[in-house]
Amino acid sequence: MFVTDSPHPSAGLSQHCSHQALLTLPAQEAHVSAARHFAADLLETWSVPASERDSAVLIIDELAANAAQYGRERMTLLLVLDHDTLHIVVSDSGTAVERPRPDIDPDEHGRGTGIVQYLAQSTEVHQTRSGREVRACLRCSA
């Protein structure tokens, strides 16, 4: 596990502070809870209000679960709190997401992206050279 956390004072007169943290874990389901707990503790340290922190942790949980399922080697969580926006970026070393299989009950899988899209102000998915990157932005009053 690799972790960094670095505060950066914002330019201008704003009293807000910019923070960023990076967590890299093996892309395995067993490590999803570590990403979730890391994010919850960090966002509390950054004074993100509880309701917004809960939404962010749910987004991170869903994105990390997908990264663990489809990633091959590692998954990376990048959190950036800049003014009133929390940027959540989850990357993995996997390939494009497969289409849902008809033999899997839809009640068991596939709702995570809908939850993320509902909670986040914006979401983007990019295929990169090394895998996939999912970005979600969430407004925060920290």
mmCIF file of N, CA and C in Angstrom:
data_model
loop_
_atom_site.group_PDB
_atom_site.id
_atom_site.type_symbol
_atom_site.label_atom_id
_atom_site.label_comp_id
_atom_site.label_asym_id
_atom_site.label_seq_id
_atom_site.Cartn_x
_atom_site.Cartn_y
_atom_site.Cartn_z
ATOM 1 N N MET A 1 0.853 -1.175 0.000
ATOM 2 C CA MET A 1 0.000 0.000 0.000
ATOM 3 C C MET A 1 0.889 1.225 0.000
ATOM 4 N N PHE A 2 0.560 2.191 -0.835
ATOM 5 C CA PHE A 2 1.298 3.441 -0.928
ATOM 6 C C PHE A 2 0.325 4.582 -0.694
ATOM 7 N N VAL A 3 0.661 5.496 0.229
ATOM 8 C CA VAL A 3 -0.232 6.599 0.581
ATOM 9 C C VAL A 3 0.549 7.893 0.606
ATOM 10 N N THR A 4 -0.050 8.952 0.071
ATOM 11 C CA THR A 4 0.494 10.291 0.252
ATOM 12 C C THR A 4 -0.655 11.218 0.581
ATOM 13 N N ASP A 5 -0.387 12.243 1.346
ATOM 14 C CA ASP A 5 -1.367 13.280 1.665
ATOM 15 C C ASP A 5 -0.602 14.578 1.746
ATOM 16 N N SER A 6 -0.967 15.533 0.907
ATOM 17 C CA SER A 6 -0.247 16.793 0.921
ATOM 18 C C SER A 6 -1.205 17.967 0.807
ATOM 19 N N PRO A 7 -1.215 18.848 1.826
ATOM 20 C CA PRO A 7 -2.040 20.044 1.732
ATOM 21 C C PRO A 7 -1.337 21.106 0.889
ATOM 22 N N HIS A 8 -2.117 21.838 0.145
ATOM 23 C CA HIS A 8 -1.594 22.928 -0.665
ATOM 24 C C HIS A 8 -2.463 24.148 -0.437
ATOM 25 N N PRO A 9 -1.938 25.230 0.169
ATOM 26 C CA PRO A 9 -2.757 26.423 0.341
ATOM 27 C C PRO A 9 -3.221 26.942 -1.007
ATOM 28 N N SER A 10 -4.469 27.324 -1.064
ATOM 29 C CA SER A 10 -5.031 27.855 -2.300
ATOM 30 C C SER A 10 -4.596 29.300 -2.494
ATOM 31 N N ALA A 11 -4.463 29.688 -3.723
ATOM 32 C CA ALA A 11 -4.121 31.065 -4.031
ATOM 33 C C ALA A 11 -5.345 31.949 -3.802
ATOM 34 N N GLY A 12 -5.109 33.221 -3.577
ATOM 35 C CA GLY A 12 -6.218 34.156 -3.413
ATOM 36 C C GLY A 12 -6.613 34.318 -1.963
ATOM 37 N N LEU A 13 -7.769 34.942 -1.747
ATOM 38 C CA LEU A 13 -8.215 35.278 -0.412
ATOM 39 C C LEU A 13 -9.048 34.194 0.238
ATOM 40 N N SER A 14 -9.378 33.145 -0.471
ATOM 41 C CA SER A 14 -10.224 32.089 0.065
ATOM 42 C C SER A 14 -9.564 31.430 1.273
ATOM 43 N N GLN A 15 -10.384 31.082 2.260
ATOM 44 C CA GLN A 15 -9.868 30.409 3.436
ATOM 45 C C GLN A 15 -9.808 28.895 3.217
ATOM 46 N N HIS A 16 -10.286 28.449 2.092
ATOM 47 C CA HIS A 16 -10.266 27.011 1.816
ATOM 48 C C HIS A 16 -8.844 26.565 1.498
ATOM 49 N N CYS A 17 -8.604 25.322 1.737
ATOM 50 C CA CYS A 17 -7.296 24.729 1.493
ATOM 51 C C CYS A 17 -7.460 23.585 0.509
ATOM 52 N N SER A 18 -6.510 23.442 -0.355
ATOM 53 C CA SER A 18 -6.533 22.334 -1.294
ATOM 54 C C SER A 18 -5.733 21.178 -0.696
ATOM 55 N N HIS A 19 -6.308 19.986 -0.752
ATOM 56 C CA HIS A 19 -5.645 18.778 -0.259
ATOM 57 C C HIS A 19 -5.678 17.730 -1.364
ATOM 58 N N GLN A 20 -4.692 16.852 -1.321
ATOM 59 C CA GLN A 20 -4.746 15.694 -2.210
ATOM 60 C C GLN A 20 -4.099 14.507 -1.536
ATOM 61 N N ALA A 21 -4.601 13.335 -1.869
ATOM 62 C CA ALA A 21 -4.056 12.101 -1.320
ATOM 63 C C ALA A 21 -4.154 11.014 -2.374
ATOM 64 N N LEU A 22 -3.212 10.110 -2.336
ATOM 65 C CA LEU A 22 -3.138 9.021 -3.295
ATOM 66 C C LEU A 22 -2.953 7.715 -2.533
ATOM 67 N N LEU A 23 -3.744 6.719 -2.877
ATOM 68 C CA LEU A 23 -3.658 5.395 -2.268
ATOM 69 C C LEU A 23 -3.590 4.370 -3.394
ATOM 70 N N THR A 24 -2.595 3.495 -3.338
ATOM 71 C CA THR A 24 -2.461 2.429 -4.327
ATOM 72 C C THR A 24 -2.530 1.090 -3.600
ATOM 73 N N LEU A 25 -3.400 0.215 -4.108
ATOM 74 C CA LEU A 25 -3.644 -1.097 -3.501
ATOM 75 C C LEU A 25 -3.688 -2.166 -4.584
ATOM 76 N N PRO A 26 -3.501 -3.434 -4.193
ATOM 77 C CA PRO A 26 -3.746 -4.507 -5.160
ATOM 78 C C PRO A 26 -5.212 -4.486 -5.591
ATOM 79 N N ALA A 27 -5.468 -4.780 -6.841
ATOM 80 C CA ALA A 27 -6.846 -4.802 -7.366
ATOM 81 C C ALA A 27 -7.506 -6.107 -6.960
ATOM 82 N N GLN A 28 -7.871 -6.180 -5.687
ATOM 83 C CA GLN A 28 -8.518 -7.363 -5.128
ATOM 84 C C GLN A 28 -9.665 -6.911 -4.241
ATOM 85 N N GLU A 29 -10.735 -7.680 -4.260
ATOM 86 C CA GLU A 29 -11.925 -7.328 -3.490
ATOM 87 C C GLU A 29 -11.619 -7.135 -2.004
ATOM 88 N N ALA A 30 -10.660 -7.870 -1.484
ATOM 89 C CA ALA A 30 -10.300 -7.764 -0.067
ATOM 90 C C ALA A 30 -9.789 -6.373 0.307
ATOM 91 N N HIS A 31 -9.350 -5.579 -0.676
ATOM 92 C CA HIS A 31 -8.779 -4.263 -0.405
ATOM 93 C C HIS A 31 -9.773 -3.119 -0.581
ATOM 94 N N VAL A 32 -10.991 -3.408 -0.994
ATOM 95 C CA VAL A 32 -12.007 -2.366 -1.167
ATOM 96 C C VAL A 32 -12.305 -1.692 0.169
ATOM 97 N N SER A 33 -12.410 -2.473 1.230
ATOM 98 C CA SER A 33 -12.708 -1.878 2.539
ATOM 99 C C SER A 33 -11.570 -0.979 3.004
ATOM 100 N N ALA A 34 -10.334 -1.295 2.652
ATOM 101 C CA ALA A 34 -9.203 -0.433 3.012
ATOM 102 C C ALA A 34 -9.326 0.920 2.318
ATOM 103 N N ALA A 35 -9.721 0.921 1.053
ATOM 104 C CA ALA A 35 -9.923 2.177 0.331
ATOM 105 C C ALA A 35 -11.051 2.985 0.969
ATOM 106 N N ARG A 36 -12.130 2.308 1.323
ATOM 107 C CA ARG A 36 -13.284 2.972 1.938
ATOM 108 C C ARG A 36 -12.906 3.598 3.286
ATOM 109 N N HIS A 37 -12.217 2.842 4.135
ATOM 110 C CA HIS A 37 -11.826 3.348 5.460
ATOM 111 C C HIS A 37 -10.788 4.464 5.347
ATOM 112 N N PHE A 38 -9.849 4.320 4.435
ATOM 113 C CA PHE A 38 -8.859 5.364 4.191
ATOM 114 C C PHE A 38 -9.558 6.670 3.825
ATOM 115 N N ALA A 39 -10.491 6.583 2.892
ATOM 116 C CA ALA A 39 -11.204 7.779 2.437
ATOM 117 C C ALA A 39 -12.031 8.399 3.560
ATOM 118 N N ALA A 40 -12.754 7.586 4.306
ATOM 119 C CA ALA A 40 -13.595 8.103 5.392
ATOM 120 C C ALA A 40 -12.751 8.844 6.424
ATOM 121 N N ASP A 41 -11.646 8.243 6.830
ATOM 122 C CA ASP A 41 -10.775 8.878 7.824
ATOM 123 C C ASP A 41 -10.148 10.156 7.285
ATOM 124 N N LEU A 42 -9.692 10.106 6.050
ATOM 125 C CA LEU A 42 -9.048 11.265 5.446
ATOM 126 C C LEU A 42 -10.029 12.422 5.274
ATOM 127 N N LEU A 43 -11.232 12.127 4.788
ATOM 128 C CA LEU A 43 -12.218 13.190 4.577
ATOM 129 C C LEU A 43 -12.663 13.805 5.903
ATOM 130 N N GLU A 44 -12.689 13.007 6.947
ATOM 131 C CA GLU A 44 -12.982 13.563 8.270
ATOM 132 C C GLU A 44 -11.854 14.506 8.702
ATOM 133 N N THR A 45 -10.612 14.099 8.473
ATOM 134 C CA THR A 45 -9.456 14.941 8.785
ATOM 135 C C THR A 45 -9.507 16.246 7.998
ATOM 136 N N TRP A 46 -9.982 16.176 6.762
ATOM 137 C CA TRP A 46 -10.090 17.364 5.923
ATOM 138 C C TRP A 46 -11.338 18.196 6.246
ATOM 139 N N SER A 47 -12.102 17.792 7.257
ATOM 140 C CA SER A 47 -13.310 18.505 7.719
ATOM 141 C C SER A 47 -14.427 18.534 6.693
ATOM 142 N N VAL A 48 -14.536 17.496 5.902
ATOM 143 C CA VAL A 48 -15.670 17.365 4.987
ATOM 144 C C VAL A 48 -16.884 16.994 5.839
ATOM 145 N N PRO A 49 -17.996 17.732 5.717
ATOM 146 C CA PRO A 49 -19.186 17.435 6.528
ATOM 147 C C PRO A 49 -19.653 15.988 6.358
ATOM 148 N N ALA A 50 -20.253 15.441 7.422
ATOM 149 C CA ALA A 50 -20.607 14.024 7.480
ATOM 150 C C ALA A 50 -21.483 13.568 6.324
ATOM 151 N N SER A 51 -22.510 14.334 5.956
ATOM 152 C CA SER A 51 -23.404 13.885 4.878
ATOM 153 C C SER A 51 -22.665 13.821 3.541
ATOM 154 N N GLU A 52 -21.803 14.785 3.277
ATOM 155 C CA GLU A 52 -21.030 14.783 2.034
ATOM 156 C C GLU A 52 -19.952 13.712 2.081
ATOM 157 N N ARG A 53 -19.392 13.497 3.263
ATOM 158 C CA ARG A 53 -18.395 12.441 3.439
ATOM 159 C C ARG A 53 -19.026 11.077 3.179
ATOM 160 N N ASP A 54 -20.250 10.867 3.672
ATOM 161 C CA ASP A 54 -20.945 9.598 3.450
ATOM 162 C C ASP A 54 -21.180 9.347 1.965
ATOM 163 N N SER A 55 -21.592 10.399 1.242
ATOM 164 C CA SER A 55 -21.794 10.259 -0.207
ATOM 165 C C SER A 55 -20.481 9.925 -0.906
ATOM 166 N N ALA A 56 -19.413 10.614 -0.521
ATOM 167 C CA ALA A 56 -18.108 10.368 -1.136
ATOM 168 C C ALA A 56 -17.635 8.941 -0.867
ATOM 169 N N VAL A 57 -17.815 8.469 0.357
ATOM 170 C CA VAL A 57 -17.378 7.113 0.708
ATOM 171 C C VAL A 57 -18.173 6.072 -0.069
ATOM 172 N N LEU A 58 -19.459 6.320 -0.268
ATOM 173 C CA LEU A 58 -20.263 5.391 -1.064
ATOM 174 C C LEU A 58 -19.787 5.367 -2.515
ATOM 175 N N ILE A 59 -19.490 6.533 -3.074
ATOM 176 C CA ILE A 59 -18.945 6.605 -4.437
ATOM 177 C C ILE A 59 -17.633 5.833 -4.512
ATOM 178 N N ILE A 60 -16.752 6.074 -3.558
ATOM 179 C CA ILE A 60 -15.445 5.408 -3.542
ATOM 180 C C ILE A 60 -15.606 3.902 -3.408
ATOM 181 N N ASP A 61 -16.524 3.469 -2.559
ATOM 182 C CA ASP A 61 -16.776 2.043 -2.382
ATOM 183 C C ASP A 61 -17.202 1.394 -3.695
ATOM 184 N N GLU A 62 -18.124 2.030 -4.407
ATOM 185 C CA GLU A 62 -18.597 1.476 -5.678
ATOM 186 C C GLU A 62 -17.488 1.454 -6.729
ATOM 187 N N LEU A 63 -16.737 2.553 -6.839
ATOM 188 C CA LEU A 63 -15.679 2.615 -7.854
ATOM 189 C C LEU A 63 -14.535 1.658 -7.526
ATOM 190 N N ALA A 64 -14.185 1.545 -6.238
ATOM 191 C CA ALA A 64 -13.122 0.609 -5.845
ATOM 192 C C ALA A 64 -13.554 -0.841 -6.065
ATOM 193 N N ALA A 65 -14.820 -1.135 -5.802
ATOM 194 C CA ALA A 65 -15.321 -2.495 -6.037
ATOM 195 C C ALA A 65 -15.222 -2.844 -7.519
ATOM 196 N N ASN A 66 -15.571 -1.899 -8.386
ATOM 197 C CA ASN A 66 -15.440 -2.140 -9.827
ATOM 198 C C ASN A 66 -13.979 -2.315 -10.216
ATOM 199 N N ALA A 67 -13.101 -1.471 -9.660
ATOM 200 C CA ALA A 67 -11.674 -1.573 -9.975
ATOM 201 C C ALA A 67 -11.109 -2.913 -9.506
ATOM 202 N N ALA A 68 -11.556 -3.371 -8.349
ATOM 203 C CA ALA A 68 -11.086 -4.663 -7.836
ATOM 204 C C ALA A 68 -11.589 -5.812 -8.702
ATOM 205 N N GLN A 69 -12.804 -5.672 -9.213
ATOM 206 C CA GLN A 69 -13.382 -6.738 -10.036
ATOM 207 C C GLN A 69 -12.735 -6.804 -11.414
ATOM 208 N N TYR A 70 -12.467 -5.637 -12.022
ATOM 209 C CA TYR A 70 -11.989 -5.620 -13.402
ATOM 210 C C TYR A 70 -10.495 -5.343 -13.545
ATOM 211 N N GLY A 71 -9.866 -4.821 -12.509
ATOM 212 C CA GLY A 71 -8.433 -4.543 -12.576
ATOM 213 C C GLY A 71 -7.632 -5.819 -12.488
ATOM 214 N N ARG A 72 -6.460 -5.800 -13.055
ATOM 215 C CA ARG A 72 -5.632 -7.007 -13.050
ATOM 216 C C ARG A 72 -4.583 -6.969 -11.948
ATOM 217 N N GLU A 73 -3.927 -5.853 -11.755
ATOM 218 C CA GLU A 73 -2.805 -5.817 -10.818
ATOM 219 C C GLU A 73 -3.044 -4.866 -9.653
ATOM 220 N N ARG A 74 -3.385 -3.624 -9.954
ATOM 221 C CA ARG A 74 -3.493 -2.620 -8.904
ATOM 222 C C ARG A 74 -4.663 -1.690 -9.175
ATOM 223 N N MET A 75 -5.068 -1.004 -8.110
ATOM 224 C CA MET A 75 -6.049 0.065 -8.239
ATOM 225 C C MET A 75 -5.524 1.255 -7.451
ATOM 226 N N THR A 76 -5.853 2.432 -7.936
ATOM 227 C CA THR A 76 -5.360 3.656 -7.323
ATOM 228 C C THR A 76 -6.535 4.576 -7.050
ATOM 229 N N LEU A 77 -6.557 5.149 -5.851
ATOM 230 C CA LEU A 77 -7.560 6.126 -5.461
ATOM 231 C C LEU A 77 -6.856 7.453 -5.273
ATOM 232 N N LEU A 78 -7.287 8.452 -6.012
ATOM 233 C CA LEU A 78 -6.782 9.812 -5.875
ATOM 234 C C LEU A 78 -7.932 10.675 -5.392
ATOM 235 N N LEU A 79 -7.726 11.384 -4.290
ATOM 236 C CA LEU A 79 -8.711 12.325 -3.763
ATOM 237 C C LEU A 79 -8.098 13.710 -3.778
ATOM 238 N N VAL A 80 -8.832 14.657 -4.336
ATOM 239 C CA VAL A 80 -8.385 16.048 -4.356
ATOM 240 C C VAL A 80 -9.544 16.905 -3.887
ATOM 241 N N LEU A 81 -9.331 17.615 -2.789
ATOM 242 C CA LEU A 81 -10.322 18.568 -2.288
ATOM 243 C C LEU A 81 -9.810 19.940 -2.636
ATOM 244 N N ASP A 82 -10.508 20.603 -3.537
ATOM 245 C CA ASP A 82 -10.085 21.909 -4.024
ATOM 246 C C ASP A 82 -11.269 22.855 -3.928
ATOM 247 N N HIS A 83 -11.174 23.808 -3.034
ATOM 248 C CA HIS A 83 -12.263 24.741 -2.737
ATOM 249 C C HIS A 83 -13.491 23.942 -2.312
ATOM 250 N N ASP A 84 -14.554 23.978 -3.081
ATOM 251 C CA ASP A 84 -15.798 23.320 -2.691
ATOM 252 C C ASP A 84 -16.076 22.058 -3.497
ATOM 253 N N THR A 85 -15.053 21.471 -4.091
ATOM 254 C CA THR A 85 -15.250 20.283 -4.917
ATOM 255 C C THR A 85 -14.279 19.184 -4.494
ATOM 256 N N LEU A 86 -14.831 17.994 -4.310
ATOM 257 C CA LEU A 86 -14.014 16.817 -4.067
ATOM 258 C C LEU A 86 -13.929 16.045 -5.378
ATOM 259 N N HIS A 87 -12.719 15.860 -5.859
ATOM 260 C CA HIS A 87 -12.472 15.086 -7.076
ATOM 261 C C HIS A 87 -12.043 13.689 -6.637
ATOM 262 N N ILE A 88 -12.754 12.689 -7.120
ATOM 263 C CA ILE A 88 -12.476 11.293 -6.811
ATOM 264 C C ILE A 88 -12.061 10.626 -8.114
ATOM 265 N N VAL A 89 -10.874 10.048 -8.138
ATOM 266 C CA VAL A 89 -10.385 9.364 -9.331
ATOM 267 C C VAL A 89 -9.938 7.967 -8.926
ATOM 268 N N VAL A 90 -10.560 6.965 -9.519
ATOM 269 C CA VAL A 90 -10.171 5.577 -9.269
ATOM 270 C C VAL A 90 -9.669 4.999 -10.588
ATOM 271 N N SER A 91 -8.443 4.503 -10.551
ATOM 272 C CA SER A 91 -7.823 3.909 -11.739
ATOM 273 C C SER A 91 -7.542 2.447 -11.464
ATOM 274 N N ASP A 92 -7.571 1.658 -12.527
ATOM 275 C CA ASP A 92 -7.189 0.256 -12.398
ATOM 276 C C ASP A 92 -6.425 -0.165 -13.631
ATOM 277 N N SER A 93 -5.855 -1.340 -13.567
ATOM 278 C CA SER A 93 -5.036 -1.843 -14.662
ATOM 279 C C SER A 93 -5.813 -2.820 -15.535
ATOM 280 N N GLY A 94 -7.126 -2.669 -15.563
ATOM 281 C CA GLY A 94 -7.967 -3.569 -16.344
ATOM 282 C C GLY A 94 -8.254 -3.048 -17.725
ATOM 283 N N THR A 95 -9.051 -3.813 -18.447
ATOM 284 C CA THR A 95 -9.476 -3.422 -19.783
ATOM 285 C C THR A 95 -10.915 -2.924 -19.706
ATOM 286 N N ALA A 96 -11.511 -2.676 -20.826
ATOM 287 C CA ALA A 96 -12.879 -2.155 -20.863
ATOM 288 C C ALA A 96 -13.828 -3.049 -20.083
ATOM 289 N N VAL A 97 -14.814 -2.435 -19.465
ATOM 290 C CA VAL A 97 -15.798 -3.167 -18.667
ATOM 291 C C VAL A 97 -16.650 -4.031 -19.578
ATOM 292 N N GLU A 98 -16.827 -5.266 -19.153
ATOM 293 C CA GLU A 98 -17.654 -6.187 -19.925
ATOM 294 C C GLU A 98 -19.127 -5.826 -19.763
ATOM 295 N N ARG A 99 -19.908 -6.187 -20.732
ATOM 296 C CA ARG A 99 -21.364 -6.004 -20.644
ATOM 297 C C ARG A 99 -21.933 -6.987 -19.629
ATOM 298 N N PRO A 100 -23.020 -6.635 -18.946
ATOM 299 C CA PRO A 100 -23.625 -7.562 -17.992
ATOM 300 C C PRO A 100 -24.010 -8.870 -18.673
ATOM 301 N N ARG A 101 -23.776 -9.943 -17.959
ATOM 302 C CA ARG A 101 -24.112 -11.251 -18.492
ATOM 303 C C ARG A 101 -25.577 -11.542 -18.200
ATOM 304 N N PRO A 102 -26.281 -12.158 -19.152
ATOM 305 C CA PRO A 102 -27.702 -12.436 -18.937
ATOM 306 C C PRO A 102 -27.970 -13.463 -17.839
ATOM 307 N N ASP A 103 -26.964 -14.285 -17.485
ATOM 308 C CA ASP A 103 -27.184 -15.302 -16.465
ATOM 309 C C ASP A 103 -26.995 -14.774 -15.039
ATOM 310 N N ILE A 104 -26.636 -13.468 -14.899
ATOM 311 C CA ILE A 104 -26.475 -12.872 -13.576
ATOM 312 C C ILE A 104 -27.726 -12.070 -13.250
ATOM 313 N N ASP A 105 -28.284 -12.304 -12.091
ATOM 314 C CA ASP A 105 -29.475 -11.597 -11.637
ATOM 315 C C ASP A 105 -29.192 -10.093 -11.574
ATOM 316 N N PRO A 106 -29.984 -9.254 -12.259
ATOM 317 C CA PRO A 106 -29.729 -7.814 -12.257
ATOM 318 C C PRO A 106 -29.855 -7.197 -10.873
ATOM 319 N N ASP A 107 -30.533 -7.857 -9.952
ATOM 320 C CA ASP A 107 -30.621 -7.342 -8.591
ATOM 321 C C ASP A 107 -29.307 -7.519 -7.830
ATOM 322 N N GLU A 108 -28.423 -8.353 -8.352
ATOM 323 C CA GLU A 108 -27.164 -8.628 -7.666
ATOM 324 C C GLU A 108 -26.017 -7.744 -8.155
ATOM 325 N N HIS A 109 -26.073 -7.239 -9.370
ATOM 326 C CA HIS A 109 -24.962 -6.479 -9.946
ATOM 327 C C HIS A 109 -25.504 -5.358 -10.825
ATOM 328 N N GLY A 110 -24.652 -4.331 -11.021
ATOM 329 C CA GLY A 110 -24.964 -3.330 -12.023
ATOM 330 C C GLY A 110 -25.592 -2.051 -11.522
ATOM 331 N N ARG A 111 -25.886 -1.947 -10.240
ATOM 332 C CA ARG A 111 -26.508 -0.724 -9.740
ATOM 333 C C ARG A 111 -25.487 0.302 -9.294
ATOM 334 N N GLY A 112 -24.229 -0.092 -9.142
ATOM 335 C CA GLY A 112 -23.196 0.793 -8.617
ATOM 336 C C GLY A 112 -22.984 2.049 -9.427
ATOM 337 N N THR A 113 -22.941 1.919 -10.749
ATOM 338 C CA THR A 113 -22.720 3.110 -11.568
ATOM 339 C C THR A 113 -23.899 4.072 -11.472
ATOM 340 N N GLY A 114 -25.098 3.545 -11.323
ATOM 341 C CA GLY A 114 -26.268 4.407 -11.138
ATOM 342 C C GLY A 114 -26.197 5.184 -9.834
ATOM 343 N N ILE A 115 -25.727 4.534 -8.786
ATOM 344 C CA ILE A 115 -25.553 5.198 -7.495
ATOM 345 C C ILE A 115 -24.516 6.312 -7.619
ATOM 346 N N VAL A 116 -23.410 6.021 -8.263
ATOM 347 C CA VAL A 116 -22.352 7.014 -8.447
ATOM 348 C C VAL A 116 -22.882 8.205 -9.237
ATOM 349 N N GLN A 117 -23.579 7.945 -10.331
ATOM 350 C CA GLN A 117 -24.112 9.032 -11.151
ATOM 351 C C GLN A 117 -25.145 9.866 -10.410
ATOM 352 N N TYR A 118 -25.906 9.246 -9.528
ATOM 353 C CA TYR A 118 -26.908 9.965 -8.744
ATOM 354 C C TYR A 118 -26.255 10.889 -7.711
ATOM 355 N N LEU A 119 -25.214 10.404 -7.044
ATOM 356 C CA LEU A 119 -24.581 11.164 -5.969
ATOM 357 C C LEU A 119 -23.605 12.229 -6.461
ATOM 358 N N ALA A 120 -22.929 11.962 -7.557
ATOM 359 C CA ALA A 120 -21.896 12.880 -8.046
ATOM 360 C C ALA A 120 -22.492 13.965 -8.935
ATOM 361 N N GLN A 121 -21.836 15.115 -8.942
ATOM 362 C CA GLN A 121 -22.247 16.181 -9.852
ATOM 363 C C GLN A 121 -21.835 15.863 -11.288
ATOM 364 N N SER A 122 -20.741 15.121 -11.428
ATOM 365 C CA SER A 122 -20.311 14.701 -12.760
ATOM 366 C C SER A 122 -19.487 13.425 -12.646
ATOM 367 N N THR A 123 -19.512 12.639 -13.717
ATOM 368 C CA THR A 123 -18.703 11.421 -13.784
ATOM 369 C C THR A 123 -18.134 11.296 -15.198
ATOM 370 N N GLU A 124 -16.957 10.712 -15.282
ATOM 371 C CA GLU A 124 -16.314 10.453 -16.572
ATOM 372 C C GLU A 124 -15.576 9.120 -16.476
ATOM 373 N N VAL A 125 -15.558 8.398 -17.573
ATOM 374 C CA VAL A 125 -14.792 7.151 -17.653
ATOM 375 C C VAL A 125 -13.861 7.265 -18.843
ATOM 376 N N HIS A 126 -12.582 6.960 -18.613
ATOM 377 C CA HIS A 126 -11.585 7.024 -19.680
ATOM 378 C C HIS A 126 -10.803 5.727 -19.717
ATOM 379 N N GLN A 127 -10.591 5.219 -20.909
ATOM 380 C CA GLN A 127 -9.687 4.090 -21.088
ATOM 381 C C GLN A 127 -8.305 4.687 -21.313
ATOM 382 N N THR A 128 -7.326 4.256 -20.532
ATOM 383 C CA THR A 128 -5.966 4.767 -20.661
ATOM 384 C C THR A 128 -5.069 3.658 -21.182
ATOM 385 N N ARG A 129 -3.809 3.985 -21.418
ATOM 386 C CA ARG A 129 -2.858 2.969 -21.876
ATOM 387 C C ARG A 129 -2.694 1.844 -20.870
ATOM 388 N N SER A 130 -2.738 2.226 -19.584
ATOM 389 C CA SER A 130 -2.487 1.225 -18.550
ATOM 390 C C SER A 130 -3.758 0.635 -17.947
ATOM 391 N N GLY A 131 -4.925 1.099 -18.362
ATOM 392 C CA GLY A 131 -6.164 0.558 -17.814
ATOM 393 C C GLY A 131 -7.333 1.508 -17.962
ATOM 394 N N ARG A 132 -8.091 1.630 -16.897
ATOM 395 C CA ARG A 132 -9.306 2.451 -16.921
ATOM 396 C C ARG A 132 -9.241 3.459 -15.785
ATOM 397 N N GLU A 133 -9.820 4.631 -16.005
ATOM 398 C CA GLU A 133 -9.863 5.690 -15.002
ATOM 399 C C GLU A 133 -11.297 6.213 -14.926
ATOM 400 N N VAL A 134 -11.835 6.255 -13.709
ATOM 401 C CA VAL A 134 -13.176 6.779 -13.490
ATOM 402 C C VAL A 134 -13.055 7.991 -12.585
ATOM 403 N N ARG A 135 -13.659 9.094 -13.023
ATOM 404 C CA ARG A 135 -13.622 10.356 -12.249
ATOM 405 C C ARG A 135 -15.027 10.715 -11.823
ATOM 406 N N ALA A 136 -15.148 11.153 -10.582
ATOM 407 C CA ALA A 136 -16.426 11.657 -10.062
ATOM 408 C C ALA A 136 -16.137 12.927 -9.287
ATOM 409 N N CYS A 137 -16.982 13.918 -9.441
ATOM 410 C CA CYS A 137 -16.838 15.173 -8.705
ATOM 411 C C CYS A 137 -18.050 15.345 -7.804
ATOM 412 N N LEU A 138 -17.783 15.805 -6.591
ATOM 413 C CA LEU A 138 -18.825 15.967 -5.587
ATOM 414 C C LEU A 138 -18.622 17.326 -4.928
ATOM 415 N N ARG A 139 -19.678 18.117 -4.865
ATOM 416 C CA ARG A 139 -19.587 19.408 -4.184
ATOM 417 C C ARG A 139 -19.505 19.174 -2.671
ATOM 418 N N CYS A 140 -18.604 19.928 -2.027
ATOM 419 C CA CYS A 140 -18.424 19.807 -0.579
ATOM 420 C C CYS A 140 -18.359 21.199 0.033
ATOM 421 N N SER A 141 -18.878 21.336 1.222
ATOM 422 C CA SER A 141 -18.827 22.632 1.904
ATOM 423 C C SER A 141 -17.761 22.624 2.999
ATOM 424 N N ALA A 142 -16.664 21.939 2.733
ATOM 425 C CA ALA A 142 -15.583 21.850 3.726
ATOM 426 C C ALA A 142 -14.899 23.175 3.919
#
